[in-house]
Coordinates of C-alpha atoms in Angstrom, one line a residue:
M1 CA 7.1 -37.1 16.5
N2 CA 8.7 -40.1 13.5
T3 CA 7.9 -38.0 10.7
I4 CA 10.4 -35.2 12.1
D5 CA 14.5 -36.3 10.0
Q6 CA 17.5 -36.2 13.0
A7 CA 19.0 -33.0 10.6
T8 CA 15.1 -31.3 11.8
N9 CA 15.2 -33.1 15.8
N10 CA 19.4 -32.0 16.2
R11 CA 18.8 -28.1 15.5
I12 CA 15.1 -28.7 17.5
Q13 CA 17.6 -29.9 20.5
Q14 CA 19.5 -27.3 20.4
W15 CA 17.7 -24.6 20.3
L16 CA 16.2 -26.2 23.6
S17 CA 19.7 -25.8 25.5
A18 CA 21.4 -24.1 27.7
E19 CA 23.0 -21.9 25.1
Y20 CA 19.3 -20.3 24.5
D21 CA 17.5 -17.8 26.6
A22 CA 14.3 -19.5 29.3
E23 CA 11.4 -17.6 27.1
T24 CA 12.7 -19.5 23.7
V25 CA 13.4 -22.7 25.0
G26 CA 10.1 -22.7 26.8
Q27 CA 8.3 -21.5 23.4
V28 CA 10.2 -24.4 22.2
Q29 CA 9.5 -27.0 24.3
K30 CA 6.0 -25.8 24.2
L31 CA 5.8 -27.3 20.3
V32 CA 7.2 -31.1 21.3
D33 CA 5.0 -30.7 24.7
D34 CA 1.8 -30.8 22.3
K35 CA 3.3 -32.6 19.6
Q36 CA 3.4 -30.2 17.2
E37 CA 5.0 -31.6 14.5
T38 CA 3.8 -29.6 11.1
E39 CA 5.1 -26.7 13.4
L40 CA 8.5 -28.0 14.4
I41 CA 9.7 -29.2 10.8
D42 CA 8.2 -25.5 9.2
S43 CA 10.4 -24.3 12.7
F44 CA 13.1 -26.2 12.1
Y45 CA 13.7 -28.4 8.7
K46 CA 16.1 -25.6 8.0
E47 CA 18.3 -22.4 8.2
L48 CA 17.0 -18.8 6.7
E49 CA 18.4 -18.0 3.3
F50 CA 19.1 -15.4 1.6
G51 CA 17.0 -14.9 -1.7
T52 CA 16.0 -12.2 -4.5
G53 CA 15.0 -9.8 -1.1
G54 CA 17.3 -11.5 1.6
L55 CA 16.8 -13.1 4.6
R56 CA 12.8 -13.5 4.9
G57 CA 10.3 -15.7 6.6
I58 CA 7.1 -15.7 9.8
M59 CA 8.2 -14.6 13.6
G60 CA 8.6 -17.2 16.3
V61 CA 11.0 -19.9 17.6
G62 CA 13.7 -21.8 15.1
S63 CA 16.2 -22.3 12.6
N64 CA 13.7 -20.7 9.9
R65 CA 12.5 -18.3 11.6
M66 CA 12.8 -14.6 12.4
N67 CA 13.7 -14.3 15.7
K68 CA 16.2 -12.8 17.8
Y69 CA 19.1 -16.0 17.2
T70 CA 18.4 -16.2 13.2
I71 CA 19.1 -12.4 12.9
G72 CA 21.6 -11.9 15.9
K73 CA 23.4 -15.1 14.0
A74 CA 22.8 -13.6 10.0
T75 CA 24.3 -10.6 11.6
Q76 CA 27.9 -11.9 13.4
G77 CA 28.1 -13.6 10.1
L78 CA 27.8 -10.4 8.2
A79 CA 30.2 -8.6 10.8
N80 CA 33.2 -11.2 10.0
Y81 CA 32.5 -11.2 6.4
L82 CA 32.6 -7.4 6.8
K83 CA 35.6 -7.2 8.4
Q84 CA 37.5 -9.7 6.2
Q85 CA 36.5 -7.9 3.4
F86 CA 37.3 -4.6 4.7
P87 CA 40.7 -4.9 7.0
D88 CA 42.4 -2.1 7.2
Q89 CA 39.5 -0.2 6.8
D90 CA 37.0 1.3 9.5
V91 CA 33.9 -0.3 8.9
K92 CA 30.7 1.3 8.8
V93 CA 27.1 0.5 8.3
A94 CA 23.8 1.6 7.9
V95 CA 20.4 -0.3 9.5
S96 CA 17.3 1.1 9.7
Y97 CA 13.0 -0.4 9.4
D98 CA 9.6 -0.6 8.5
S99 CA 6.5 -0.7 10.2
R100 CA 6.0 -4.1 10.8
N101 CA 5.9 -5.9 14.3
N102 CA 9.1 -6.3 16.5
S103 CA 10.7 -3.8 12.7
Q104 CA 12.2 -1.4 15.0
K105 CA 13.6 -4.0 18.5
F106 CA 15.4 -6.6 15.6
G107 CA 16.9 -2.8 14.3
Q108 CA 18.3 -2.1 17.7
L109 CA 19.0 -5.8 17.8
V110 CA 21.1 -5.8 14.3
A111 CA 22.8 -2.2 15.7
D112 CA 23.8 -3.9 19.0
V113 CA 25.3 -7.2 17.2
F114 CA 27.4 -4.9 14.6
A115 CA 28.7 -1.6 17.6
A116 CA 30.0 -5.3 19.3
N117 CA 31.8 -6.6 16.7
G118 CA 33.4 -3.0 16.2
I119 CA 31.3 -2.1 13.4
H120 CA 30.5 1.8 13.6
V121 CA 26.4 1.7 12.9
Y122 CA 24.8 4.6 11.6
L123 CA 21.0 3.6 12.8
F124 CA 18.2 5.5 11.5
K125 CA 16.3 7.0 15.1
E126 CA 12.2 6.0 13.4
L127 CA 11.3 4.0 10.8
R128 CA 12.0 4.9 7.5
P129 CA 12.3 3.7 3.5
T130 CA 14.2 1.5 2.0
P131 CA 15.4 2.9 -0.4
M132 CA 16.7 5.4 2.4
L133 CA 18.9 3.2 4.2
S134 CA 20.6 2.5 0.2
F135 CA 21.0 5.6 0.1
A136 CA 22.3 6.0 3.5
V137 CA 24.8 3.6 2.3
R138 CA 25.9 5.6 0.1
H139 CA 25.5 8.5 1.4
F140 CA 27.9 7.1 5.4
G141 CA 30.8 5.8 2.6
C142 CA 29.6 2.5 4.6
Q143 CA 30.4 -0.9 3.3
G144 CA 27.6 -2.3 3.7
G145 CA 23.6 -2.4 5.1
V146 CA 20.7 -4.0 6.9
M147 CA 16.9 -2.8 5.9
L148 CA 14.5 -5.0 8.8
T149 CA 11.8 -5.6 6.3
A150 CA 9.4 -8.1 4.7
S151 CA 8.3 -6.0 2.4
H152 CA 4.8 -6.8 1.0
N153 CA 4.8 -10.5 2.7
P154 CA 1.3 -10.7 5.3
K155 CA 2.3 -9.5 9.3
E156 CA 3.3 -12.8 10.9
Y157 CA 6.9 -12.1 8.0
N158 CA 9.6 -9.9 9.4
G159 CA 13.2 -9.6 6.9
Y160 CA 16.2 -8.7 6.5
K161 CA 17.7 -7.4 3.5
A162 CA 21.9 -7.2 3.4
Y163 CA 23.6 -4.4 1.4
W164 CA 27.3 -4.0 0.5
N165 CA 29.5 -1.0 0.0
D166 CA 27.4 0.3 -3.8
G167 CA 24.2 0.6 -1.8
G168 CA 23.0 -2.4 -3.5
Q169 CA 21.9 -5.6 -2.0
L170 CA 24.1 -8.3 -1.7
V171 CA 25.0 -10.6 -5.1
A172 CA 27.2 -13.0 -5.8
P173 CA 30.0 -13.8 -4.4
H174 CA 29.2 -11.8 -1.7
D175 CA 25.8 -13.9 -0.9
K176 CA 27.0 -16.9 -1.0
N177 CA 29.9 -16.0 1.3
V178 CA 27.8 -14.4 3.8
I179 CA 26.0 -17.7 4.8
T180 CA 28.9 -19.6 4.3
E181 CA 30.2 -17.5 7.0
V182 CA 26.9 -17.3 9.1
N183 CA 26.8 -21.4 8.6
A184 CA 30.1 -21.5 10.5
I185 CA 28.5 -20.2 14.1
Q186 CA 28.2 -23.2 16.1
S187 CA 27.2 -21.6 19.0
V188 CA 25.3 -18.4 20.4
S189 CA 27.9 -17.9 22.1
E190 CA 29.8 -16.9 19.0
I191 CA 26.8 -13.5 18.7
K192 CA 28.5 -10.5 20.0
F193 CA 24.5 -9.1 21.5
D194 CA 26.2 -6.3 23.9
G195 CA 26.3 -3.1 21.9
I196 CA 29.1 -0.8 22.2
S197 CA 26.4 2.4 22.3
E198 CA 29.6 4.7 21.3
N199 CA 30.2 3.0 17.9
I200 CA 26.1 4.3 17.2
T201 CA 25.4 7.0 15.5
L202 CA 21.6 7.7 15.0
V203 CA 20.2 9.4 12.3
G204 CA 17.7 11.7 12.6
E205 CA 15.0 13.5 10.7
D206 CA 17.0 16.0 9.4
F207 CA 19.0 13.1 6.5
D208 CA 14.7 13.2 5.3
Q209 CA 16.3 16.7 3.4
L210 CA 19.3 15.6 1.9
Y211 CA 17.5 12.7 0.2
I212 CA 14.5 14.6 -0.8
D213 CA 17.1 17.6 -1.9
A214 CA 19.1 15.1 -3.8
N215 CA 15.4 13.5 -5.7
T216 CA 13.9 16.7 -6.5
Q217 CA 17.6 17.1 -8.7
L218 CA 16.3 15.1 -10.9
S219 CA 13.4 16.7 -11.8
I220 CA 13.1 16.1 -16.1
H221 CA 10.3 19.2 -16.4
P222 CA 9.6 21.7 -13.2
E223 CA 8.3 24.1 -15.2
A224 CA 5.2 21.6 -15.4
V225 CA 4.5 20.3 -12.0
A226 CA 4.7 24.4 -11.4
A227 CA 1.9 24.5 -14.1
Q228 CA 0.1 22.0 -12.7
S229 CA 0.7 22.3 -9.5
D230 CA -3.2 21.9 -7.9
L231 CA -2.9 18.4 -10.1
K232 CA -5.3 15.8 -7.7
I233 CA -2.7 13.1 -5.6
V234 CA -3.7 10.5 -3.4
F235 CA -1.8 8.7 -1.9
S236 CA -1.5 5.9 1.0
S237 CA 0.9 4.5 2.7
I238 CA -0.8 1.0 3.3
H239 CA 0.3 1.9 7.1
G240 CA 4.5 1.8 5.8
T241 CA 6.8 4.1 5.7
G242 CA 5.9 6.2 2.9
I243 CA 3.9 8.5 5.4
T244 CA 7.4 9.5 6.7
I245 CA 8.8 11.0 3.1
V246 CA 6.6 10.3 0.2
P247 CA 3.5 13.6 1.2
K248 CA 6.9 15.4 1.3
M249 CA 8.5 14.3 -1.5
L250 CA 6.0 15.7 -3.5
E251 CA 5.7 19.2 -1.8
A252 CA 9.3 19.5 -2.1
W253 CA 8.5 18.7 -5.5
G254 CA 6.0 21.0 -6.0
F255 CA 2.8 19.5 -5.7
K256 CA 0.4 21.5 -3.5
N257 CA -2.7 19.4 -3.4
V258 CA -1.6 15.8 -2.1
Q259 CA -4.6 14.1 -0.4
V260 CA -3.4 11.3 1.9
V261 CA -5.4 8.1 3.1
D262 CA -5.9 9.0 6.3
E263 CA -6.9 5.2 7.4
Q264 CA -4.3 4.2 6.3
A265 CA -1.6 6.7 7.6
T266 CA -0.8 5.6 10.9
P267 CA 2.3 2.9 10.6
D268 CA 1.0 -0.3 11.8
G269 CA 2.1 -4.0 11.8
N270 CA -0.7 -5.6 11.5
F271 CA -2.2 -3.7 8.6
P272 CA -5.4 -4.1 10.3
T273 CA -7.1 -1.9 6.8
V274 CA -6.1 -5.1 4.3
V275 CA -5.2 -8.1 3.8
Y276 CA -1.9 -8.6 2.4
P277 CA 0.5 -4.7 2.5
N278 CA 0.9 -4.9 -1.0
P279 CA 0.2 -2.5 -3.0
E280 CA -0.4 -5.0 -6.7
E281 CA -3.2 -6.1 -5.3
E282 CA -6.3 -4.6 -6.1
E283 CA -7.8 -5.6 -2.4
A284 CA -5.1 -3.0 -1.0
M285 CA -5.4 -0.4 -3.8
S286 CA -9.3 -0.3 -2.9
M287 CA -9.4 2.1 -0.1
A288 CA -6.9 4.3 -2.2
K289 CA -8.9 3.6 -5.0
R290 CA -11.9 4.9 -3.9
K291 CA -10.7 8.3 -2.3
G292 CA -9.5 9.1 -6.0
Q293 CA -12.4 8.2 -7.4
D294 CA -14.8 10.8 -5.0
I295 CA -12.0 13.6 -5.5
D296 CA -11.7 12.8 -9.8
A297 CA -8.3 12.3 -8.5
D298 CA -5.2 12.5 -11.8
V299 CA -2.9 9.9 -9.9
V300 CA -3.8 7.6 -7.5
M301 CA -0.6 6.1 -5.6
A302 CA -0.1 4.0 -2.5
T303 CA 3.4 2.1 -1.5
D304 CA 3.8 -0.8 0.5
P305 CA 5.4 -1.1 4.5
D306 CA 8.8 -0.4 2.8
A307 CA 8.0 1.8 0.8
D308 CA 10.2 0.3 -2.7
R309 CA 6.9 -0.7 -4.7
V310 CA 4.1 1.6 -5.6
G311 CA 0.7 0.9 -7.1
L312 CA -0.9 3.3 -9.6
A313 CA -4.6 4.4 -11.1
V314 CA -5.5 6.7 -13.0
K315 CA -8.6 7.5 -15.2
N316 CA -9.6 6.0 -18.2
H317 CA -11.9 7.3 -20.8
N318 CA -15.0 6.6 -18.5
G319 CA -13.6 8.9 -16.5
E320 CA -13.2 6.1 -13.7
I321 CA -10.3 5.5 -11.7
Q322 CA -8.8 1.8 -13.4
L323 CA -5.0 0.6 -12.0
L324 CA -2.5 -0.4 -14.2
N325 CA -0.2 -3.3 -13.2
G326 CA 4.1 -3.1 -13.0
N327 CA 4.1 -3.4 -16.2
Q328 CA 2.5 -0.3 -17.3
I329 CA 4.0 1.6 -14.5
G330 CA 7.0 0.6 -15.9
S331 CA 6.5 1.6 -19.7
L332 CA 4.8 5.4 -18.8
L333 CA 8.1 5.9 -17.0
T334 CA 10.2 4.2 -19.6
Y335 CA 8.5 6.3 -22.2
Y336 CA 8.3 9.2 -19.6
V337 CA 12.2 9.8 -19.5
L338 CA 13.4 8.4 -23.0
S339 CA 10.7 11.0 -24.6
S340 CA 11.9 13.7 -22.2
K341 CA 15.4 13.8 -23.2
K342 CA 15.2 13.6 -26.5
E343 CA 13.1 16.2 -26.8
N344 CA 15.2 18.5 -24.6
G345 CA 18.0 17.2 -26.4
T346 CA 19.6 15.6 -23.4
L347 CA 19.5 11.4 -24.4
K348 CA 23.5 10.4 -24.8
E349 CA 24.9 7.6 -26.6
N350 CA 26.1 5.1 -23.6
D351 CA 22.5 6.2 -21.8
F352 CA 20.5 2.8 -20.9
I353 CA 17.8 1.4 -19.4
V354 CA 17.1 -1.9 -17.4
K355 CA 14.4 -4.6 -17.1
T356 CA 14.2 -8.3 -15.6
I357 CA 13.5 -11.6 -18.1
V358 CA 9.7 -11.4 -16.5
T359 CA 9.3 -8.2 -16.9
S360 CA 7.7 -6.5 -20.4
N361 CA 9.3 -6.7 -23.8
L362 CA 7.1 -3.5 -24.0
I363 CA 9.7 -1.7 -21.9
S364 CA 12.7 -3.0 -24.2
D365 CA 10.9 -1.6 -27.3
I366 CA 10.6 1.4 -25.9
G367 CA 14.6 1.6 -25.6
T368 CA 14.4 0.4 -28.8
G369 CA 12.3 3.0 -30.2
F370 CA 14.4 5.6 -28.8
G371 CA 17.7 4.0 -29.7
V372 CA 18.5 3.5 -26.2
K373 CA 20.7 0.3 -24.6
N374 CA 17.8 -2.3 -22.7
Y375 CA 20.3 -5.1 -20.4
E376 CA 17.9 -7.8 -19.1
T377 CA 18.4 -9.4 -15.5
L378 CA 17.4 -11.7 -13.3
T379 CA 14.2 -11.3 -11.7
G380 CA 14.5 -9.5 -7.8
F381 CA 16.3 -5.9 -8.6
K382 CA 19.6 -6.4 -6.5
F383 CA 20.5 -8.0 -10.2
I384 CA 19.6 -4.4 -12.0
G385 CA 21.2 -2.5 -8.9
E386 CA 24.5 -4.7 -9.9
V387 CA 24.5 -3.6 -13.2
I388 CA 24.2 -0.2 -13.0
T389 CA 26.5 -0.9 -10.3
Q390 CA 29.1 -2.6 -12.6
V391 CA 28.8 -0.1 -15.8
E392 CA 29.1 3.0 -13.4
G393 CA 31.4 5.7 -14.7
K394 CA 31.4 4.1 -18.6
E395 CA 27.4 4.3 -19.2
N396 CA 24.5 6.0 -17.8
Y397 CA 21.7 4.6 -16.3
L398 CA 18.2 6.2 -17.0
V399 CA 15.2 4.2 -15.6
G400 CA 14.9 0.6 -14.8
G401 CA 12.1 -1.4 -13.4
E402 CA 10.7 -4.9 -12.4
E403 CA 6.3 -6.4 -13.0
S404 CA 6.2 -6.5 -9.6
Y405 CA 6.1 -2.9 -8.3
G406 CA 9.5 -2.2 -8.8
F407 CA 11.2 1.1 -10.2
L408 CA 14.2 3.9 -10.3
V409 CA 14.3 6.3 -11.9
G410 CA 18.0 8.0 -11.8
D411 CA 21.4 6.1 -9.6
L412 CA 20.9 8.0 -6.2
V413 CA 20.3 4.9 -4.6
R414 CA 21.1 0.6 -6.2
D415 CA 17.0 -0.2 -4.8
K416 CA 14.3 -0.1 -5.9
D417 CA 12.5 3.4 -4.8
A418 CA 8.8 4.0 -4.2
V419 CA 9.5 7.3 -3.1
N420 CA 11.4 8.8 -6.1
A421 CA 9.0 6.7 -8.1
C422 CA 5.6 8.6 -7.4
A423 CA 7.4 12.0 -7.1
F424 CA 8.6 10.6 -10.9
I425 CA 5.0 9.6 -12.3
A426 CA 3.0 12.5 -10.7
E427 CA 5.2 14.4 -12.3
M428 CA 4.8 12.6 -15.4
A429 CA 0.7 13.3 -15.0
A430 CA 1.4 16.8 -14.5
Y431 CA 3.5 16.7 -18.1
F432 CA 0.3 14.6 -19.6
K433 CA -2.0 17.3 -18.4
N434 CA -0.2 20.2 -19.6
Q435 CA -0.9 18.7 -23.0
G436 CA -4.1 17.8 -22.6
K437 CA -3.3 14.3 -22.1
S438 CA -4.3 11.7 -19.3
L439 CA -1.4 9.1 -18.0
F440 CA -4.1 6.5 -19.3
D441 CA -4.8 8.6 -23.1
V442 CA -0.4 8.4 -23.2
L443 CA -0.5 4.8 -22.3
L444 CA -2.8 3.5 -25.5
E445 CA -0.4 5.7 -27.4
I446 CA 2.1 3.6 -26.5
Y447 CA 0.5 0.3 -27.4
E448 CA -0.7 2.2 -31.2
T449 CA 3.0 3.1 -31.3
Y450 CA 4.8 -0.1 -29.7
G451 CA 2.0 -2.9 -29.3
F452 CA -0.3 -4.3 -27.5
Y453 CA 1.2 -6.2 -24.2
Q454 CA -1.4 -7.6 -21.9
E455 CA 0.4 -9.2 -19.0
K456 CA -1.2 -11.8 -16.2
L457 CA 0.9 -12.8 -13.0
I458 CA -0.6 -16.2 -10.9
S459 CA 0.6 -16.9 -8.3
L460 CA 0.2 -20.3 -6.2
T461 CA 0.5 -20.5 -2.5
K462 CA 2.7 -23.6 -1.3
K463 CA 3.7 -22.8 2.6
G464 CA 5.6 -25.0 4.8
K465 CA 8.6 -27.6 3.8
A466 CA 5.5 -29.3 2.0
G467 CA 5.0 -26.8 0.5
A468 CA 8.7 -26.5 -0.7
D469 CA 9.0 -30.0 -2.1
E470 CA 6.0 -29.3 -3.7
I471 CA 7.5 -26.3 -5.5
K472 CA 9.9 -28.3 -6.5
Q473 CA 8.0 -31.2 -8.1
M474 CA 6.7 -28.7 -10.0
M475 CA 9.0 -27.6 -11.2
A476 CA 10.9 -30.5 -11.8
D477 CA 8.1 -31.2 -13.9
L478 CA 7.5 -28.4 -15.9
R479 CA 11.1 -29.8 -17.2
A480 CA 10.7 -33.2 -18.0
N481 CA 7.0 -32.9 -19.4
A482 CA 7.6 -29.7 -21.3
P483 CA 4.8 -28.3 -23.2
Q484 CA 4.8 -28.2 -27.2
S485 CA 2.0 -25.8 -27.0
L486 CA 0.3 -23.0 -25.0
G487 CA -3.5 -22.4 -25.3
G488 CA -3.1 -23.4 -28.7
V489 CA 0.2 -22.1 -29.8
A490 CA 2.6 -23.7 -30.6
V491 CA 5.6 -23.6 -28.1
K492 CA 9.2 -21.7 -30.3
E493 CA 11.4 -22.2 -27.8
I494 CA 12.5 -22.8 -24.0
R495 CA 14.7 -20.9 -22.2
D496 CA 15.9 -22.8 -18.6
Y497 CA 17.6 -20.1 -16.8
E498 CA 19.0 -23.3 -14.2
N499 CA 20.1 -25.4 -16.8
S500 CA 21.9 -21.9 -19.0
V501 CA 20.4 -23.4 -21.8
S502 CA 17.7 -22.3 -24.4
N503 CA 16.1 -24.9 -27.3
V504 CA 14.9 -23.5 -30.5
L505 CA 12.2 -26.9 -30.6
A506 CA 12.4 -26.6 -34.4
D507 CA 15.3 -27.7 -34.9
N508 CA 16.6 -28.9 -31.8
S509 CA 19.5 -25.7 -32.1
Q510 CA 20.8 -25.3 -28.6
S511 CA 22.5 -21.4 -26.7
N512 CA 23.6 -20.8 -23.9
I513 CA 22.0 -17.7 -21.1
D514 CA 24.7 -15.4 -20.1
L515 CA 22.9 -15.0 -17.1
P516 CA 23.9 -16.5 -13.5
K517 CA 21.5 -19.7 -12.8
S518 CA 18.0 -19.5 -12.0
D519 CA 15.7 -21.8 -10.8
V520 CA 13.6 -19.7 -14.2
L521 CA 12.2 -21.5 -17.2
Q522 CA 10.5 -19.4 -19.9
F523 CA 8.2 -20.7 -23.2
I524 CA 8.1 -18.0 -26.2
T525 CA 5.4 -19.3 -28.7
V526 CA 5.6 -18.5 -32.4
D527 CA 3.2 -15.9 -32.0
G528 CA 5.9 -13.6 -29.8
D529 CA 4.1 -15.2 -26.2
V530 CA 5.9 -15.2 -23.6
I531 CA 5.1 -17.6 -20.3
S532 CA 7.8 -17.7 -17.3
A533 CA 8.0 -19.8 -14.3
R534 CA 9.4 -19.4 -11.0
P535 CA 9.5 -19.7 -7.6
S536 CA 9.6 -16.9 -5.5
G537 CA 12.9 -16.1 -4.2
T538 CA 10.7 -13.9 -0.8
E539 CA 7.7 -15.3 -0.2
P540 CA 6.0 -19.3 -0.4
K541 CA 4.7 -19.2 -3.8
I542 CA 5.4 -20.4 -7.5
K543 CA 5.2 -18.4 -9.7
F544 CA 3.6 -18.2 -13.5
Y545 CA 3.9 -14.9 -15.7
C546 CA 2.2 -14.7 -19.4
S547 CA 3.0 -12.1 -21.9
V548 CA 0.9 -11.3 -25.0
K549 CA 0.8 -8.7 -28.2
E550 CA -1.0 -7.6 -30.6
S551 CA -0.9 -4.4 -32.7
L552 CA -4.0 -1.6 -31.8
A553 CA -4.9 0.0 -35.1
N554 CA -7.0 2.8 -33.3
R555 CA -7.9 3.7 -29.4
S556 CA -11.1 2.7 -30.2
A557 CA -10.3 -1.1 -30.5
Y558 CA -8.8 -0.9 -27.1
E559 CA -11.6 -2.7 -25.3
E560 CA -12.2 -5.3 -28.4
T561 CA -8.3 -5.8 -28.9
A562 CA -8.2 -6.3 -24.3
K563 CA -10.8 -9.3 -24.5
K564 CA -9.1 -10.8 -27.7
L565 CA -5.8 -10.7 -25.3
E566 CA -7.3 -11.6 -22.2
E567 CA -8.7 -14.9 -23.5
K568 CA -6.0 -15.8 -24.9
V569 CA -4.1 -15.5 -21.8
K570 CA -6.7 -17.2 -20.4
N571 CA -6.2 -20.6 -22.4
I572 CA -2.6 -19.9 -21.9
M573 CA -2.6 -20.1 -18.4
A574 CA -4.9 -23.0 -17.7
D575 CA -2.7 -25.2 -20.2
I576 CA 0.3 -24.1 -18.0
V577 CA -1.3 -23.7 -14.5
K578 CA -1.6 -27.0 -12.3
D579 CA -2.8 -25.9 -8.9

């Protein structure tokens, strides 16, 4: 096995030692005996690290895989850090898990390690969504929390989202500091696996009502819901946790006509009816969309396995059920919240909204139109949560989101919340239906007022160490040979978030970017098009985002303008995406 470097081989040899249980050693030995070099390299070439969504990887043996030892090590490191940071407190954590294979087992493992370290654990008795974990951290006054989920990744993945005492995912400096603590663990013997049952409190179904009640208090137009209580809603949980709470939330909100996609209602980590359990994918929404077409639904919604992302389809002006993208959903929610609060006179000077740098500028344009401050963060909802926490008590968060189908209305949690978003999408549909408008009608009105934005995301999957190296080289090549035009339109400005520099090409002037460093490149054309490139922090992918804009004279010009913008996006992407 000549292609395996020394550091990787050292990790392999460690995992063949008596520190590890016989089953694990046997699995590693079989890979060695069968000369599975690629699998060995991918499994051992590095330690799993916290990305934009925490610890995430393929399940299996190895330092770069999700298993008893990598999860145990991460939890021991987090426990050590929590005890350091809160030395004079009785440290408490909340732990939940989704429907993925091994999630419940991993959740119990995490609870046991924390409990063995003298930390009190609030462990959900049954699977529940990520936003409920964030809510639990805040409700129980915990110093931290862990959610076992790989979000919308394929079925072979699992993951570990770590939370701080504000209910938000770990951000600087805690994310790096926890990694330092994890890496300081040199032996499996340092991990305390034997839990103390007295330190674990099970969180039961009664907690659901606390979360539901808190959310229903956020309703802006309950009178519209009452008037449209029979709104036709289709919901799919895509075999995930959404089924445990979304129907109950919609019922509590006042909606009486919620049709569940039965074929996808049973939690199942194999996700048997979809290729990927991701509502961003048209295929994953296809069953819900068909049911929506059959019953002439007003809204069709589907959540991912841990119910922090939601996909949406609505009737277009031809009466067809049409999928909306994350930018469109976020823009509708932003417009609904701001216009409603302006209408009822509750907009305040210190209100604000948040979006990420790769999310449509339409959202910030809407905020500006209502005189509301807009924050912009790096990609990852943890950064949105960080802003909410940083200005808490001084400024008032209303709504925020990211193009990857993650939204939050109100500040009950510090993470994206598809359960909360489902309720607000339904209320929004009821409110506008009361005025004789569909959500598609409202979207066209937004385009007429603020401009017609068209966005596209292209993701290239590059698996394993070779893939990670290829992605790194692609970003290096883009920096070394930055395009001067895209789709025949001259590039005006290049923003390099890794080097914190924005460069205007006309006069070569530079300015600093006041955000943490991140491996993202953005190209802004003279037309105002925004094209972004970034490696994913949660998947083996490099992502390219494109956003273009043109005025929409009237709704009758929608199809013509859409085709024009689609062609522009196609030409731009052809210039920057090289597979």
